[in-house]
Coordinates of C-alpha atoms in Angstrom, one line a residue:
X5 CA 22.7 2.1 -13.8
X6 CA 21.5 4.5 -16.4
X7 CA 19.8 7.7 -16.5
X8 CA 17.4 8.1 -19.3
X9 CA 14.5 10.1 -20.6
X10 CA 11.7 8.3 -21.4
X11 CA 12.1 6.1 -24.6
X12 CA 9.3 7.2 -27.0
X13 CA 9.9 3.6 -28.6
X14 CA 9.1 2.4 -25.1
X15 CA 6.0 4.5 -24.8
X16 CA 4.4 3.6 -28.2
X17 CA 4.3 -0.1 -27.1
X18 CA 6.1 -3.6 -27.7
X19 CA 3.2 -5.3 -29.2
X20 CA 0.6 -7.3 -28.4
X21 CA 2.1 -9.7 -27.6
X22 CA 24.4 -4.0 -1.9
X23 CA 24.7 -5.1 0.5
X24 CA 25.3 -2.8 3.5
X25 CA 28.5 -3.6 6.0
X26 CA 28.0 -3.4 9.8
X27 CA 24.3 -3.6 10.1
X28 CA 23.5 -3.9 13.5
X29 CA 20.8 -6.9 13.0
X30 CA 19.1 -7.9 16.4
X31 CA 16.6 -10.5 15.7
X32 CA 13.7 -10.6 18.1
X33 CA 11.5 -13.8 17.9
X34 CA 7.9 -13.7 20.4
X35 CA 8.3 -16.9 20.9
X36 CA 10.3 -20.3 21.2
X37 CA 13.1 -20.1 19.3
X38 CA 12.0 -22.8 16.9
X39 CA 10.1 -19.9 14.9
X40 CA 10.4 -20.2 11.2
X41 CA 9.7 -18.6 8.3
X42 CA 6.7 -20.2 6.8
X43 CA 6.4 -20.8 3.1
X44 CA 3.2 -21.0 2.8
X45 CA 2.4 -17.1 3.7
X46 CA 4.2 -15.8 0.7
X47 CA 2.9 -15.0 -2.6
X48 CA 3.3 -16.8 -6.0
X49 CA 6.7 -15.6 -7.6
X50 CA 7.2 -17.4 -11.0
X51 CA 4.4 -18.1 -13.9
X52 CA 4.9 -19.7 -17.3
X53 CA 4.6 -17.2 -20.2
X54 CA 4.7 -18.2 -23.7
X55 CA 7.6 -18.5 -26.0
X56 CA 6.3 -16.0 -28.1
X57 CA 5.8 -13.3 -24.8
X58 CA 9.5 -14.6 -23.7
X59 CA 11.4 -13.9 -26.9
X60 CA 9.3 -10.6 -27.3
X61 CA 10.6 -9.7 -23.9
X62 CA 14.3 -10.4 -24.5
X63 CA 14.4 -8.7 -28.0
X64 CA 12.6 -5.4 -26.0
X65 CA 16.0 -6.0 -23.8
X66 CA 18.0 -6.1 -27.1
X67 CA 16.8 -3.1 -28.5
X68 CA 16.6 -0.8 -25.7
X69 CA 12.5 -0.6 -25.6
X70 CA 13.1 -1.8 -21.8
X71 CA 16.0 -2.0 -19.7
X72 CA 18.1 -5.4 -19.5
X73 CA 17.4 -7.8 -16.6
X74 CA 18.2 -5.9 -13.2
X75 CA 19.3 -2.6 -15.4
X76 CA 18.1 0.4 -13.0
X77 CA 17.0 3.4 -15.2
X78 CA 15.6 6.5 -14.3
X79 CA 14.1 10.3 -15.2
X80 CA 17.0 12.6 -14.4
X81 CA 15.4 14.2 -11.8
X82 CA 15.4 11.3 -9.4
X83 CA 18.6 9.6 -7.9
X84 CA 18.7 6.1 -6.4
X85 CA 21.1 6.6 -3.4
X86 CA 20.8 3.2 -1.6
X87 CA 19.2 -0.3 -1.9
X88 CA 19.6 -2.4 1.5
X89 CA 18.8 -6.2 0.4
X90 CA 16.8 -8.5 2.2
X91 CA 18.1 -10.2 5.4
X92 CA 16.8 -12.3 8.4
X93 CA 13.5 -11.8 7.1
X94 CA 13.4 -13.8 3.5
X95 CA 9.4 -13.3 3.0
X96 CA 7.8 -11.0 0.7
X97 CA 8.4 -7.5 1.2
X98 CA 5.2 -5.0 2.1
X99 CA 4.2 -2.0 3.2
X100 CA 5.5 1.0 5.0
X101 CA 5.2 3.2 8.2
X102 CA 7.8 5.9 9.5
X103 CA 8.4 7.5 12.6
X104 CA 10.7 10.0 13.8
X105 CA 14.4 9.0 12.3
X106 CA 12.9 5.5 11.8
X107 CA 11.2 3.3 9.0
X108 CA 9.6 0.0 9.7
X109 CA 8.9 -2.1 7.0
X110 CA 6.7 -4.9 6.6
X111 CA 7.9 -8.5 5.0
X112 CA 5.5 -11.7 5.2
X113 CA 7.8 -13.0 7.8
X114 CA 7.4 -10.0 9.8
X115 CA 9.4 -6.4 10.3
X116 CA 12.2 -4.8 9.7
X117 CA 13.4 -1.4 11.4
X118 CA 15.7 1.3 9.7
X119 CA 17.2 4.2 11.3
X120 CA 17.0 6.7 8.1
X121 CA 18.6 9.6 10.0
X122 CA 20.7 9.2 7.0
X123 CA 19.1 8.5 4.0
X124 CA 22.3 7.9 1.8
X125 CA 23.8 4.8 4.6
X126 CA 20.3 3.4 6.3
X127 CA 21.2 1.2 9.0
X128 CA 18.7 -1.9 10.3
X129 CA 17.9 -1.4 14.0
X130 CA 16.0 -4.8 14.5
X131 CA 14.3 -7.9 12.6
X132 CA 11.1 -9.0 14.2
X133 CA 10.6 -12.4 12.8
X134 CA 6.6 -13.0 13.2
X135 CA 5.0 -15.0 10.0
X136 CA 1.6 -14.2 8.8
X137 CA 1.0 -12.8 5.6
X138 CA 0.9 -9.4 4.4
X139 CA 2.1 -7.6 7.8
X140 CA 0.5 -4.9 6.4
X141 CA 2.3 -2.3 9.5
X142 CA 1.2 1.1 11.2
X143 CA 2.8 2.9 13.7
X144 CA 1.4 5.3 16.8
X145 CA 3.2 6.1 19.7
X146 CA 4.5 3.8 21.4
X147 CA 2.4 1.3 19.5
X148 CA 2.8 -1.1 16.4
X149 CA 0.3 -3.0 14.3
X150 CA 0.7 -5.8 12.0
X151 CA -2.3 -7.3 10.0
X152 CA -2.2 -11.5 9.7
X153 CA -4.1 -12.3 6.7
X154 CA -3.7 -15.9 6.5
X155 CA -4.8 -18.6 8.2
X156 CA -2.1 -19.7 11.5
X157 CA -2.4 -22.4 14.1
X158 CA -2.4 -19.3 16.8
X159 CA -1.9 -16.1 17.4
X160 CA 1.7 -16.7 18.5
X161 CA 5.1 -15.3 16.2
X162 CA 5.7 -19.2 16.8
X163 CA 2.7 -19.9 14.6
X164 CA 2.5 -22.0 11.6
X165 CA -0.1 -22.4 8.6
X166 CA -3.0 -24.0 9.3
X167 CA -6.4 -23.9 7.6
X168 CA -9.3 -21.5 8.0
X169 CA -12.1 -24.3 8.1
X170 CA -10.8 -25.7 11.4
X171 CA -12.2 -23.3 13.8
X172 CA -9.2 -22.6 16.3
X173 CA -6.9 -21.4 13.8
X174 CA -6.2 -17.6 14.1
X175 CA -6.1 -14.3 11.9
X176 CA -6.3 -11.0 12.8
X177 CA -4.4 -8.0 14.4
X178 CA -1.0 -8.3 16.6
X179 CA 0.4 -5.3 18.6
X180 CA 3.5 -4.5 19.8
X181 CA 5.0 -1.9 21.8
X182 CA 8.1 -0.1 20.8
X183 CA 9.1 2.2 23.1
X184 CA 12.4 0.3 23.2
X185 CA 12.1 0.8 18.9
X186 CA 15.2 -1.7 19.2
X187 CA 13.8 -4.4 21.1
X188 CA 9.7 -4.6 20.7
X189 CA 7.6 -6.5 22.8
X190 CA 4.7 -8.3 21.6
X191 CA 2.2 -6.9 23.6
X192 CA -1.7 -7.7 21.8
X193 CA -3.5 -10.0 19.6
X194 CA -7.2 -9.4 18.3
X195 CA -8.8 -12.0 16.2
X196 CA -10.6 -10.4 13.3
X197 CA -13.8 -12.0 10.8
X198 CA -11.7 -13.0 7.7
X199 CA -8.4 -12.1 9.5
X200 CA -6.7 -8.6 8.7
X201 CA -5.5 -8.1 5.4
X202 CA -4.8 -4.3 5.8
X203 CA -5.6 -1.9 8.3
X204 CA -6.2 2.1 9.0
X205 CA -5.6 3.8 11.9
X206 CA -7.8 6.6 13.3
X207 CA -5.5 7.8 16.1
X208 CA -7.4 10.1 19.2
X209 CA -5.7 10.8 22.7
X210 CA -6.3 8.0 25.0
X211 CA -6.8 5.8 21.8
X212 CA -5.7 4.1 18.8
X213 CA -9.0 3.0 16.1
X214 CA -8.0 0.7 14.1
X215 CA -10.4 -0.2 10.7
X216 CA -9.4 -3.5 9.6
X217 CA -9.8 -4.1 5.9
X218 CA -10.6 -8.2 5.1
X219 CA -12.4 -10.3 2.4
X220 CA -12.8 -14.0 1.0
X221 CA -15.5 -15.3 2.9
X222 CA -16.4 -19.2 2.7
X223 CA -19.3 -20.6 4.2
X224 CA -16.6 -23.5 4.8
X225 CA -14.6 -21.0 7.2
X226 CA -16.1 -20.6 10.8
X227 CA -14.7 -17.6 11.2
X228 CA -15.1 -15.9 7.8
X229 CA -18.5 -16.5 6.7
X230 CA -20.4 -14.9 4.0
X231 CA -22.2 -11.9 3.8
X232 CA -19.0 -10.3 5.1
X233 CA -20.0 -6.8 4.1
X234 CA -18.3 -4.7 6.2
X235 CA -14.7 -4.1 8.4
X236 CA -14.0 -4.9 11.6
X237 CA -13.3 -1.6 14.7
X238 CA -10.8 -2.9 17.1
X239 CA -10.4 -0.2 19.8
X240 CA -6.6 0.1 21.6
X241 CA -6.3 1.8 24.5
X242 CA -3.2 3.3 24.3
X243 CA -1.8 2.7 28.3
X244 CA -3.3 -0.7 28.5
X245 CA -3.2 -1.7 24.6
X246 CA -3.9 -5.6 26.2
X247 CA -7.3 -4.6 26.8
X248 CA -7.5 -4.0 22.5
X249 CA -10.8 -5.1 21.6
X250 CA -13.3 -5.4 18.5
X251 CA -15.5 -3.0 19.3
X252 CA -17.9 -3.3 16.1
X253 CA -18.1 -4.7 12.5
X254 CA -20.4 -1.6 10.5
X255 CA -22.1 -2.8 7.3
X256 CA -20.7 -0.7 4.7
X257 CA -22.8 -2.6 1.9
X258 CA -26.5 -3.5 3.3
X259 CA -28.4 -5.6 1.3
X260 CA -30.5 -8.5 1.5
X261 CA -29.5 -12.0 0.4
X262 CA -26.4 -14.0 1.2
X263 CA -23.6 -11.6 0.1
X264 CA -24.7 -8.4 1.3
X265 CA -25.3 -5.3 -0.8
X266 CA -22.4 -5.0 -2.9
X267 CA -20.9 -5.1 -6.1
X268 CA -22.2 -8.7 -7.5
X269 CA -19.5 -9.0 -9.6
X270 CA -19.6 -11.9 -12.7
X271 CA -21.6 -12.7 -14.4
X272 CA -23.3 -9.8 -13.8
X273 CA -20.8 -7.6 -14.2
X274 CA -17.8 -9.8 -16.1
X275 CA -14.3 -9.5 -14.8
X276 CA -15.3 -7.5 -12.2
X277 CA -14.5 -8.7 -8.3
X278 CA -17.4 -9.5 -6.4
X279 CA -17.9 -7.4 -3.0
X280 CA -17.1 -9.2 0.1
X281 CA -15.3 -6.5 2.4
X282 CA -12.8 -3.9 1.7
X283 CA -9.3 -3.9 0.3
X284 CA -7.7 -1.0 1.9
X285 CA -9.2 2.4 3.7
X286 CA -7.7 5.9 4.0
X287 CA -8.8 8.1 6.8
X288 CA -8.6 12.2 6.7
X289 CA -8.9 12.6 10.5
X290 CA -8.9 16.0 10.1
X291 CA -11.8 16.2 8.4
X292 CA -13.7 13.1 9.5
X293 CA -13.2 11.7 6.1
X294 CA -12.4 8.3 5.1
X295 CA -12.5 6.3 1.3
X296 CA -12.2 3.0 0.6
X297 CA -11.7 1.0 -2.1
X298 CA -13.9 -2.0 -1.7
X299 CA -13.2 -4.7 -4.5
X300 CA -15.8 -4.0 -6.6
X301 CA -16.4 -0.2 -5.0
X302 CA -15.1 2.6 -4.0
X303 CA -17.0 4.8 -0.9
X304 CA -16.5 8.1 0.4
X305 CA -17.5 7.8 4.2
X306 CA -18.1 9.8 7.4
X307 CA -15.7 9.1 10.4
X308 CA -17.1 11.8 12.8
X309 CA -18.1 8.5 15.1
X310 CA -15.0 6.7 14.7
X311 CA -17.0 3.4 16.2
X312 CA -19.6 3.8 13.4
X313 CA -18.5 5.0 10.0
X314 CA -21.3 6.0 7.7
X315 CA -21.4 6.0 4.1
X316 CA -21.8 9.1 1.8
X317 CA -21.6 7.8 -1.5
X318 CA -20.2 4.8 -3.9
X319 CA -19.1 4.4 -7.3
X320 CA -18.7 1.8 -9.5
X321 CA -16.8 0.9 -12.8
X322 CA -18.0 -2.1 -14.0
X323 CA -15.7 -1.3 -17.7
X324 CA -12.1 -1.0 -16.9
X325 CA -11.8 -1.5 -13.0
X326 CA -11.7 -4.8 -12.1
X327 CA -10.4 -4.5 -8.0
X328 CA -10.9 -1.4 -5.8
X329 CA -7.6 -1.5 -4.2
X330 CA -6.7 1.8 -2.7
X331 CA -7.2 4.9 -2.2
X332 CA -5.4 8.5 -1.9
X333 CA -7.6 12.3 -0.7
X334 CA -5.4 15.3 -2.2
X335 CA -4.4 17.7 0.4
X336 CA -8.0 20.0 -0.4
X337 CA -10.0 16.7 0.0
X338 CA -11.9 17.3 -3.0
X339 CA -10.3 14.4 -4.9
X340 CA -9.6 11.1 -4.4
X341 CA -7.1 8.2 -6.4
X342 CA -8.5 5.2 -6.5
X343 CA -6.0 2.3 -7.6
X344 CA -7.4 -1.0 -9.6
X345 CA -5.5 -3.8 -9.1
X346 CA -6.0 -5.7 -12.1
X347 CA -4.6 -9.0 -11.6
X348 CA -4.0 -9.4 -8.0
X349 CA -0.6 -7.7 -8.7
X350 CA 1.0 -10.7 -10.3
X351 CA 0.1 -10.5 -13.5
X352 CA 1.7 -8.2 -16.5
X353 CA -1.0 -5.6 -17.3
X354 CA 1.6 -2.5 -17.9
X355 CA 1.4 -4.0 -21.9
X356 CA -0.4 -2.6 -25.1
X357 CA -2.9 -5.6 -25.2
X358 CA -4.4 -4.3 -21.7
X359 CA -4.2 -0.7 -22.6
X360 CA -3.8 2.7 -20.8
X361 CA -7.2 2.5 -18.6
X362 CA -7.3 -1.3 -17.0
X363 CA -4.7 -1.8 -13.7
X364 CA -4.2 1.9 -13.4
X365 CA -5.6 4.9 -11.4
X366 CA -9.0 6.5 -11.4
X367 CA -9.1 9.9 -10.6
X368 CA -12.0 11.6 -9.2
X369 CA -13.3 15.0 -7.4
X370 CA -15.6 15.2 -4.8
X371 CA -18.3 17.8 -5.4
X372 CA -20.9 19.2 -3.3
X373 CA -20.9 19.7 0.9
X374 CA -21.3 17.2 3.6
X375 CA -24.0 14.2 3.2
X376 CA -24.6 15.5 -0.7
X377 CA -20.7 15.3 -1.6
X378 CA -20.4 12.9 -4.4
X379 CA -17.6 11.1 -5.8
X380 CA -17.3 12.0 -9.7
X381 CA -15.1 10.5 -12.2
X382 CA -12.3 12.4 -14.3
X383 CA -9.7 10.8 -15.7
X384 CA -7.6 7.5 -15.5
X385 CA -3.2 7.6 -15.2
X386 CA -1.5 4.7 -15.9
X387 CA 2.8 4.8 -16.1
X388 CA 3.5 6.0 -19.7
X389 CA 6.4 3.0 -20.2
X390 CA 5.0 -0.3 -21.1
X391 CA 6.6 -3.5 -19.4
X392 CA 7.8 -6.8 -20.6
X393 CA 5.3 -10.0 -20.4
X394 CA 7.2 -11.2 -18.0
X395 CA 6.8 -8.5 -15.3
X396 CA 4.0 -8.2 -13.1
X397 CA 2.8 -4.4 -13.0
X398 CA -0.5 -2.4 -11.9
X399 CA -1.4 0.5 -10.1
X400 CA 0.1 0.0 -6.3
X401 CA 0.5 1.7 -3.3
X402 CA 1.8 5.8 -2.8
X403 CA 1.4 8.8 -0.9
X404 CA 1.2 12.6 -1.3
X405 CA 4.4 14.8 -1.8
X406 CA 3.0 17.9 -0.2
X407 CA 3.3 21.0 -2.1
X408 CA 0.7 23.7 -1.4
X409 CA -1.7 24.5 -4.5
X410 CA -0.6 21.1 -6.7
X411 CA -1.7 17.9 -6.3
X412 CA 1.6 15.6 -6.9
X413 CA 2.3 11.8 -6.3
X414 CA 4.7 8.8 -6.2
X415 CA 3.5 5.9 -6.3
X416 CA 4.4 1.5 -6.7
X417 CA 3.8 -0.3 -9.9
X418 CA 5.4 -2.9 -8.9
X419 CA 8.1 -3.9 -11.5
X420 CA 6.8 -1.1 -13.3
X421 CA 9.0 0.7 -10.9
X422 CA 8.0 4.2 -8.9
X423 CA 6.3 6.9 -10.9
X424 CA 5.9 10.3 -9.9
X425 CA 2.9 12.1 -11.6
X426 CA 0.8 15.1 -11.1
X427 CA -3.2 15.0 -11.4
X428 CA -3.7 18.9 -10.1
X429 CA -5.5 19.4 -13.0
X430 CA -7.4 16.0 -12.5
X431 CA -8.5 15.8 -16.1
X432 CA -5.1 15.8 -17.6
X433 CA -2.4 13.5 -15.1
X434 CA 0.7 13.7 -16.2
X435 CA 4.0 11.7 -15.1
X436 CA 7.3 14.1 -13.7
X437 CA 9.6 11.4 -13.0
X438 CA 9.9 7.7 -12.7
X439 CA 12.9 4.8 -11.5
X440 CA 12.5 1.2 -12.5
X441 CA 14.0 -1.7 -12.8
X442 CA 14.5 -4.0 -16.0
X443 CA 12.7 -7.7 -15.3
X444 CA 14.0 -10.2 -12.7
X445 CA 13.6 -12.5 -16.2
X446 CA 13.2 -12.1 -19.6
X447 CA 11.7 -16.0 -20.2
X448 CA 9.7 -16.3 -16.9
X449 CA 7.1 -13.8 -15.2
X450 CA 8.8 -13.8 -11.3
X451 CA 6.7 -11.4 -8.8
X452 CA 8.4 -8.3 -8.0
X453 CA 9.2 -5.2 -8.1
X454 CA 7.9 -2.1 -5.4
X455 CA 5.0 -2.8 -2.8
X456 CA 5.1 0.8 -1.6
X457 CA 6.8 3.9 -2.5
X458 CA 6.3 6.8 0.0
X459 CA 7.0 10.3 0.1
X460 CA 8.6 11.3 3.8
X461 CA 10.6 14.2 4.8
X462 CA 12.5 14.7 1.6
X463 CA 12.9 11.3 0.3
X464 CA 11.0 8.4 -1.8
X465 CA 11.7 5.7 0.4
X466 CA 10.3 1.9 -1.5
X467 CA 9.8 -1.4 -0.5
X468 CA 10.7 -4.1 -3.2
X469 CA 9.3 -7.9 -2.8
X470 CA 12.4 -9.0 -4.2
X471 CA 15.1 -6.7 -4.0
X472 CA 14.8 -5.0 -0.5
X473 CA 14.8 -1.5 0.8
X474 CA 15.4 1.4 -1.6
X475 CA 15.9 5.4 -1.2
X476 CA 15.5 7.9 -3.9
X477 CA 15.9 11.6 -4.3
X478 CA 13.8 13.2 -6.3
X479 CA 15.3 17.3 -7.1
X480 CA 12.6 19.1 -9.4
X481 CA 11.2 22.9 -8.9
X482 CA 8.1 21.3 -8.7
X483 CA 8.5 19.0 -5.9
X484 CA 11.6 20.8 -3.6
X485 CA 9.4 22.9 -1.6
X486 CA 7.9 19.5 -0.5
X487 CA 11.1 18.8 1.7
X488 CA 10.2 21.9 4.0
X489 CA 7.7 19.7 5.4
X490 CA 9.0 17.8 8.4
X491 CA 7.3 15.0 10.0
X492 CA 7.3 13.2 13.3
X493 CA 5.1 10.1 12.3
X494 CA 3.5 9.1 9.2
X495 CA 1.2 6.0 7.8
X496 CA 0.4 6.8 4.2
X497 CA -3.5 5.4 5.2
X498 CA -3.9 7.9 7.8
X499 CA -3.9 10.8 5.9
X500 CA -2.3 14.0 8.1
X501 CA -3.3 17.7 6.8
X502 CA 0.4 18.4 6.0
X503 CA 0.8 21.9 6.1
X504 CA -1.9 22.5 9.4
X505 CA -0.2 19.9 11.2
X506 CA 3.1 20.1 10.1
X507 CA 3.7 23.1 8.7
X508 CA 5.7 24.7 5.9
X509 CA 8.8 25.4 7.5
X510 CA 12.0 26.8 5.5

């Protein structure tokens, strides 16, 4: 490992062209035993590049414009205390949600609970194994939800792949309850149009909204037909979460003709996704506020009526973004990050040839009061460090680290590493501190690198497709007050007001 400042060879381009002892592992399997990993849930990992792109990459290694294979560099203001490698669970690694002293942590195979009451020395609680691509997880209570977005034979953790044009296969929305956090119990399964690729929670009293975010319709699929211009509202009760239950699918794009009202994508508007349902949704509960990045939109919604979001207004950028893929509100609510996830996320797009305003971040303000507030653009951010052709990198997922009057953020890129970067003044982003990791390869592009990095009572906390569970500590005047803020529960799509709900507290 090295500690660095940012190369300013590295910056002006390349061209064109531990394992942990004494886990306590329980593996919990809803079930017959038999259940197995399933290889076809998990994403493409290795592409052919050139041998031009390959022996670019490996003289980048040789002259210090990027870091060897594996090398760990970082700003000085962030330390890497841990990395706890992949176990029972060998799928992809995905998203994030924390509660209390405990982090669970999606993988295509299924979950993985940490008990980060220390940071430094996590230790794994329990492995869920449950296949169904992305496991996309969110925690509430005593409840937790996975999103299946790919086609299964059932809706059992016993399930294998089977394809979405015979019309008894199953996608959708599982639920567990952990209120034994060490032994959960599969308690729920809602079948969802075009399955469940992500999902939001809009949490009340008595119960648990969940907006589930899905797309790729076929006229071929039975259960994922087009126009599919909307998301699905399951509604969980929260003492009988059994009785879960689709409770309505709003249009979020009306339009006539066969694919709804969205963006049309090529040829119309080339390299451009077509709109067919959303990527991902963040909700401001507080303020009845919800975005969502839609493919080939981005919206700024109502939530008042949880059962029936309503639009407010959409944007499009039909130049340099090519997927809506998420979104992030600022603590005020009068800004919103938009990520583009050029690529699908396994391509390299963190190079010279794709420039600093395709696969990056688009930055706008909300202006105006209640059904007149528009979404306005301001400025793109992209990670300052270009990457090696054969590492996939684009704008990912990342949370808030809440310090009253700034605006401040960490965020994935993949193997681009973990970036933090402050867009207060939303004009003029600017990066504070990064950690990375040099390429899996220097000859072959190999998917990796960080899903989610996430900002939670005092600590980065990252989950790597490849390499497994990381902790970082970032220590910068800017950021320290940030660690006053203690938290009982947080999923990075369900936005909390920090300091109202959390307070500052020294």
């Amino acid at each position: 490992m090295r500690t660095t400042s940012t190369p300013r060879a590295r910056i002006r381009g390349l061209g064109a062209a531990t394992a942990v002892a004494g886990l306590l592992i329980g593996l919990f399997t809803a079930g017959p035993a038999a259940a197995t990993p399933d290889p076809g849930d998990t994403t493409p990992v290795r592409n052919d590049v050139t041998a031009a792109q390959a022996a670019d990459a490996r003289a980048a290694i040789a002259s210090g414009e990027i870091p060897g294979v594996d090398e760990i560099v970082h700003s000085p203001n962030i330390e890497h205390l841990v990395n706890i490698p992949k176990d029972a669970l060998k799928g992809t690694n995905s998203d994030l949600a924390f509660q209390g002293k405990y982090a669970f942590a999606g993988n295509y195979d299924g979950f993985r609970v940490f008990d980060i009451s220390d940071p430094a020395n996590p230790k794994t609680v329990t492995q869920v194994l449950c296949p169904g691509s992305q496991n996309d997880v969110s925690v509430s209570g005593d409840l937790l939800f996975l999103s299946t977005d790919s086609s299964r034979s059932d809706n059992s953790c016993a399930s294998t792949s089977q394809p979405a044009s015979v019309k008894e296969s199953w996608e959708g929305m599982k639920i567990f309850d952990i209120s034994d956090v060490a032994n959960p119990k599969y308690v729920a399964a809602v079948e969802t149009f075009c399955g469940s690729h992500t999902h939001t929670l809009v949490p009340e009293r008595d119960n648990v909204y969940v907006y589930v975010s899905s797309y790729g319709p076929n006229a071929a699929f039975p259960d994922c037909r087009p126009p599919h211009d909307g998301i699905s509202v399951i509604k969980v009760p929260r003492d009988a979460p059994e009785q879960a239950r689709v409770v309505g699918f709003p249009v979020l794009f009306p339009g006539e003709g066969p694919d709804g009202g969205g963006n049309p994508g090529a040829p119309t508007n080339p390299g451009v996704s077509k709109t067919s349902g959303c990527h991902d949704i963040t909700v401001l509960p507080g303020k009845d506020l919800a975005a969502g990045a839609c493919m080939g939109d981005g919206i700024l919604f109502d939530i008042k009526n949880p059962e029936n979001p309503r639009v407010i207004d959409r944007v499009q950028d039909n130049v340099n973004f090519a997927f809506w893929h998420s979104a992030t509100f600022n603590q005020k609510a009068d800004k919103v990050v938009f990520t583009d996830e050029l690529g699908g996320g396994g391509a390299a797009t963190c190079n010279a040839t794709i420039g600093p305003n395709r696969g990056a971040d688009g930055i706008y303000d909300i202006v105006g009061k209640g059904d007149d507030r528009k979404l306005v653009f301001r400025s793109y951010y992209k990670i300052p460090r270009h990457q090696a052709d054969t590492e996939n990198c684009v704008a990912h997922n990342g949370s808030l680290i809440p310090v009253k009057g700034k605006d401040l953020m960490v965020q994935a890129w993949y193997q681009g590493g973990i970036s933090v970067w402050d867009f207060t003044d939303s004009r003029r982003p600017k990066e504070i501190a990064y950690f990375e990791r040099g390429p899996i390869s220097a000859t072959t592009l190999v998917g990796g690198g960080s899903w989610s990095a996430y900002y939670y009572n005092g600590f980065i906390y990252s989950n790597d497709l490849v390499k497994g569970f990381d902790v970082l500590k970032l220590s910068d005047k800017r950021t320290d007050k940030a660690a006053r803020i203690r938290m009982d529960e947080l999923n990075v799509q369900t936005q909390p007001d920090y300091f109202a709900d959390f307070g500052d507290k020294d």
